[in-house]
Coordinates of C-alpha atoms and ligand atoms in Angstrom, one line a residue:
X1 CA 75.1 -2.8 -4.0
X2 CA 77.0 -0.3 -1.5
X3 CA 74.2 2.6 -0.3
X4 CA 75.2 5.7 -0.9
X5 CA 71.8 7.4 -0.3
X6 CA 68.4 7.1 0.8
X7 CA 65.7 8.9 1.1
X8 CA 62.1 9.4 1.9
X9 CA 60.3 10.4 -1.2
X10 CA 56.6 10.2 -0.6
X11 CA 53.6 8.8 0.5
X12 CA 50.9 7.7 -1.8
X13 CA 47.1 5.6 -2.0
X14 CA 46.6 5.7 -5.7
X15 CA 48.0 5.7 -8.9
X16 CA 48.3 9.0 -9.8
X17 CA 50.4 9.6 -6.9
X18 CA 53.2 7.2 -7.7
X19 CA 55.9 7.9 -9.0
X20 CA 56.7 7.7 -12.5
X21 CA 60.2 8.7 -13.5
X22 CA 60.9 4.9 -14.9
X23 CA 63.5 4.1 -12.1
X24 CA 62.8 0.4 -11.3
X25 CA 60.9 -0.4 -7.9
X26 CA 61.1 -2.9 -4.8
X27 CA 57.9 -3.3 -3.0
X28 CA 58.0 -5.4 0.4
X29 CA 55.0 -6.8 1.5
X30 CA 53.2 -8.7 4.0
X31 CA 50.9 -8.8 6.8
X32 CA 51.3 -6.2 9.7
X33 CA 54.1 -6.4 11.7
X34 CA 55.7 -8.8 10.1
X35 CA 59.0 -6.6 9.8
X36 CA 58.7 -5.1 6.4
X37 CA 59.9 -1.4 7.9
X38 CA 62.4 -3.1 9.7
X39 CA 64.1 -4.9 6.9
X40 CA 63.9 -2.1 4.5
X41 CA 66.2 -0.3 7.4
X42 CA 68.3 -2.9 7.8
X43 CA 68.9 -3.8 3.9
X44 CA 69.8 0.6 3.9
X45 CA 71.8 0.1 7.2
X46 CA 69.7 3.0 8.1
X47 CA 68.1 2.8 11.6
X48 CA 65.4 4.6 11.5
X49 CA 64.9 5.7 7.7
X50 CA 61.6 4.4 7.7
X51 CA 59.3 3.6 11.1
X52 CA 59.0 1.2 13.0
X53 CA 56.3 -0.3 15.3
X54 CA 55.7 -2.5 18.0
X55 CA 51.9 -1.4 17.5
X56 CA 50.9 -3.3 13.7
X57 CA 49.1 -1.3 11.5
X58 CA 51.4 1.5 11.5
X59 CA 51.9 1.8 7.4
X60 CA 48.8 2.6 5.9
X61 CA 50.0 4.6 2.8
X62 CA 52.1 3.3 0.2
X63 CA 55.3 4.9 1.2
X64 CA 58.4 5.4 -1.6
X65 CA 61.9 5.9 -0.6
X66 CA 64.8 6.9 -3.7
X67 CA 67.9 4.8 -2.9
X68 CA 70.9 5.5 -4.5
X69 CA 69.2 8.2 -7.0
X70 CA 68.6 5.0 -9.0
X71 CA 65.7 3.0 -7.7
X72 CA 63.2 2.4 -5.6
X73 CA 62.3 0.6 -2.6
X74 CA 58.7 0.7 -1.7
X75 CA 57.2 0.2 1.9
X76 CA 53.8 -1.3 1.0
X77 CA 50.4 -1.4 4.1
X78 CA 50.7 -4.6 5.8
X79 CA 47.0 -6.4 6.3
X80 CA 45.2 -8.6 9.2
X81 CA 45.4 -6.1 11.7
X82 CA 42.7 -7.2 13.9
X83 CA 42.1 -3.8 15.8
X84 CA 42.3 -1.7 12.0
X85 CA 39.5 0.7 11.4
X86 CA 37.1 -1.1 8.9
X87 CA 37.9 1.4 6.6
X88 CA 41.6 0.6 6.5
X89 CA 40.5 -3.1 6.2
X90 CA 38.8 -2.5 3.1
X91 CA 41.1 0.1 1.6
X92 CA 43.7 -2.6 1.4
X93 CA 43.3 -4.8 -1.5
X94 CA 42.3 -2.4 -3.7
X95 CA 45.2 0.0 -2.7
X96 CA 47.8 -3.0 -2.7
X97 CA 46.4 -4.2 -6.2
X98 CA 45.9 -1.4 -8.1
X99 CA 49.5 -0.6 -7.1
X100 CA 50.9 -3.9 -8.4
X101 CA 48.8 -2.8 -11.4
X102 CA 49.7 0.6 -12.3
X103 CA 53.4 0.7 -10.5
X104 CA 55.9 1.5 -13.4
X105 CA 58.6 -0.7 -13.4
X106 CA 58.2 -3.1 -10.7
X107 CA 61.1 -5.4 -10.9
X108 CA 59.9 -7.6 -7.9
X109 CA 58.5 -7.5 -4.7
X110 CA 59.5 -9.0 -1.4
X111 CA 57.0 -11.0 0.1
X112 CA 57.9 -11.3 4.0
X113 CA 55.9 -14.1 5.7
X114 CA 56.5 -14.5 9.5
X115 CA 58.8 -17.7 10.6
X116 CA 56.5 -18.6 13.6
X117 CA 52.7 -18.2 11.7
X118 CA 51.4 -19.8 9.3
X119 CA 50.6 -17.8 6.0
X120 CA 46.9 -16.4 5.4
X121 CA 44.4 -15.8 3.3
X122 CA 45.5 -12.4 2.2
X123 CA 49.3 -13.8 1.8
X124 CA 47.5 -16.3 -0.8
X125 CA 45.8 -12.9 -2.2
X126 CA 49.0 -11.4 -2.8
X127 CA 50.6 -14.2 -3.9
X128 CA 47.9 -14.9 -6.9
X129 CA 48.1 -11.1 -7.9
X130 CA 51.9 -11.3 -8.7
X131 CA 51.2 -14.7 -10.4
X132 CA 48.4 -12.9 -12.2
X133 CA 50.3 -10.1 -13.1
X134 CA 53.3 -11.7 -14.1
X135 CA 55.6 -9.7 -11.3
X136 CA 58.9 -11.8 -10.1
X137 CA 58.6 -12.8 -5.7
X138 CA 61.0 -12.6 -3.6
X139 CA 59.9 -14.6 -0.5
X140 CA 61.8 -14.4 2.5
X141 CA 60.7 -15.2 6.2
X142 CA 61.1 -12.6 9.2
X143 CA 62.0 -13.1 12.5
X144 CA 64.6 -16.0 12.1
X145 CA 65.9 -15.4 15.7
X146 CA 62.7 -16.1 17.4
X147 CA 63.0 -19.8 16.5
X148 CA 65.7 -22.2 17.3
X149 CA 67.7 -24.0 14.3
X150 CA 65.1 -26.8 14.6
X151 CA 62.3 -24.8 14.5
X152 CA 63.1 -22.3 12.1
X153 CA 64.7 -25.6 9.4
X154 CA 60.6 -27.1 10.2
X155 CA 59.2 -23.3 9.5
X156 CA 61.4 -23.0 6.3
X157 CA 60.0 -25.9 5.0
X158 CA 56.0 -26.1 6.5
X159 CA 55.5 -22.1 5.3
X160 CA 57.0 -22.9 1.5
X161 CA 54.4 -25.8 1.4
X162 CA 51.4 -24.3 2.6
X163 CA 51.9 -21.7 -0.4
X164 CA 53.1 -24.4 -3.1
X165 CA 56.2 -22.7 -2.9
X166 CA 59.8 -24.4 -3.4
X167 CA 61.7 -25.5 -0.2
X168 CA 63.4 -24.5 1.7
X169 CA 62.5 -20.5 2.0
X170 CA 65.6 -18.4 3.2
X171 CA 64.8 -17.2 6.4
X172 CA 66.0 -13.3 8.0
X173 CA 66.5 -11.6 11.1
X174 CA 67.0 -8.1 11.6
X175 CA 68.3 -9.1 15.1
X176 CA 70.7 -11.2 14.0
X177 CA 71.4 -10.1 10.5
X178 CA 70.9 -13.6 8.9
X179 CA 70.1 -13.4 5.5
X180 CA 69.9 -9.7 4.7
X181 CA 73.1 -9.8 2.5
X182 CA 71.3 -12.7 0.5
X183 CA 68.3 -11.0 0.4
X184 CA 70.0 -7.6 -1.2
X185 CA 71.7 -9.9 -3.7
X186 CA 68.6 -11.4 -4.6
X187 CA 66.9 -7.7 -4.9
X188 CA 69.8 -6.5 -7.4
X189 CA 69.4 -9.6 -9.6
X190 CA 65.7 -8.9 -10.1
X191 CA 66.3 -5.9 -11.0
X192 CA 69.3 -6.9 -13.4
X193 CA 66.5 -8.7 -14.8
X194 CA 64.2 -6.2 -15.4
X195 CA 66.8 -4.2 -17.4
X196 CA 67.1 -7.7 -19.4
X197 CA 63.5 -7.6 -19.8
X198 CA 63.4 -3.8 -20.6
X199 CA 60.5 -1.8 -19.0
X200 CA 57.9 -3.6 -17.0
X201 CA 54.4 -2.1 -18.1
X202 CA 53.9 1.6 -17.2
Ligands
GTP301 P1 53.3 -2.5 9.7 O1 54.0 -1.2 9.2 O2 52.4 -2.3 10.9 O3 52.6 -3.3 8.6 O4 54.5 -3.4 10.3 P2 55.9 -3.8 9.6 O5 55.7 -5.1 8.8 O6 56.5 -2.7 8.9 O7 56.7 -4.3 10.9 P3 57.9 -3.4 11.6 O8 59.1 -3.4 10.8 O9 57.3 -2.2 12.1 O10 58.2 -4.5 12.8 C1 57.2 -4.8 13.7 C2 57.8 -5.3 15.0 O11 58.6 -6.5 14.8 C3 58.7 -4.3 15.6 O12 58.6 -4.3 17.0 C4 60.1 -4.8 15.2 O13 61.1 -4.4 16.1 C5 59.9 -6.3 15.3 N1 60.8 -7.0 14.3 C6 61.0 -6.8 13.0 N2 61.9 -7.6 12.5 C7 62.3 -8.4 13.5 C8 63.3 -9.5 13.6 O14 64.0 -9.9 12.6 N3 63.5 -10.0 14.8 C9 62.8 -9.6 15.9 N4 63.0 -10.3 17.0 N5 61.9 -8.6 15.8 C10 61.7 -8.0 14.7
MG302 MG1 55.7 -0.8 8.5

């Protein structure tokens, strides 16, 4: 897929805010500052398209951004932000699942995991919703280039079984560039996939 465009469309919390013009969706999630904003730039080859933060905690609305006039990419609140008001603590889960309920046309979304910690409760949350819901994961791990090859081969392979997942999990680096390629082909085949399937619910 060669970007042509992309843009910022808008910011939502609820339902009636997304939107709902049938053009299939990405959503990228995972805990805060585990690089979702960053990879979303780097899979646009757009630097600053959407923000980034060296402060987690910095995406608290669901954020929707038109790429190519034909889909959707979708930059969903990371969670376990220590220092996060209460209120964003709790606004969370049911912002996160009422969008993997209601979102029209979700063809999959990206679950980023960190290489270097080990996955959480609320990565399990998320996990069972898309099981629950029947929507098709992506997993990937972030921060490849923090590790060494040893290291990152263990992380690829510790991280997929703490979540029952299959080994090994392909690992990324927006540093480096490892794996974003891979992980765009893997976005266009879902939502190949979902035009197989015809519409998602919505
Ligand atoms: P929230 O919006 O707070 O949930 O965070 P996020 O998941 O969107 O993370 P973001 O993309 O803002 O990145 C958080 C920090 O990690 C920033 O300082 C990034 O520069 C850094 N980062 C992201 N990806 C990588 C990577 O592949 N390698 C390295 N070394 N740093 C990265
Ligand atoms: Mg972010």
């Amino acid at each position: 897929m060669k970007i042509l465009s992309a843009e910022f469309v808008t910011s939502a919390a609820q339902s009636g805010q997304f939107p709902r013009d049938g053009r299939p969706q990405i959503a990228f999630s995972g805990r805060s500052n585990v690089g979702k904003s960053s990879i979303i730039n780097a899979l646009l080859h757009r630097r600053n398209l959407v923000k980034t933060s060296a402060t987690p905690g910095k995406t608290q609305l669901i954020n929707f951004f038109l790429i190519n006039e034909g889909l959707y990419f979708v930059d969903l609140p990371g969670y376990g932000y220590a220092r996060a008001p209460q209120a964003v603590t709790d606004a969370w889960a049911p912002m996160i699942e009422g969008y993997l309920k209601g979102a029209s046309r979700l063809s999959a979304v990206v679950v980023l995991l960190d290489c270097r910690r080990e996955p959480d409760d609320r990565d399990r949350l998320l996990i069972s919703w898309l099981r629950q819901y029947d929507i098709p994961a992506i997993y990937a791990l972030t921060k490849a280039d923090k590790l060494n090859r040893q290291e990152s081969e263990h992380a690829r392979r510790e991280i997929a079984k703490a979540l029952g997942l299959p080994a090994p999990l392909p690992l990324t680096s927006v540093k480096s560039g490892q794996g974003i390629r891979e992980l765009l082909a893997e976005i266009v085949k879902s939502i190949r996939n979902t035009d197989d399937r015809g519409q998602r619910t919505g």
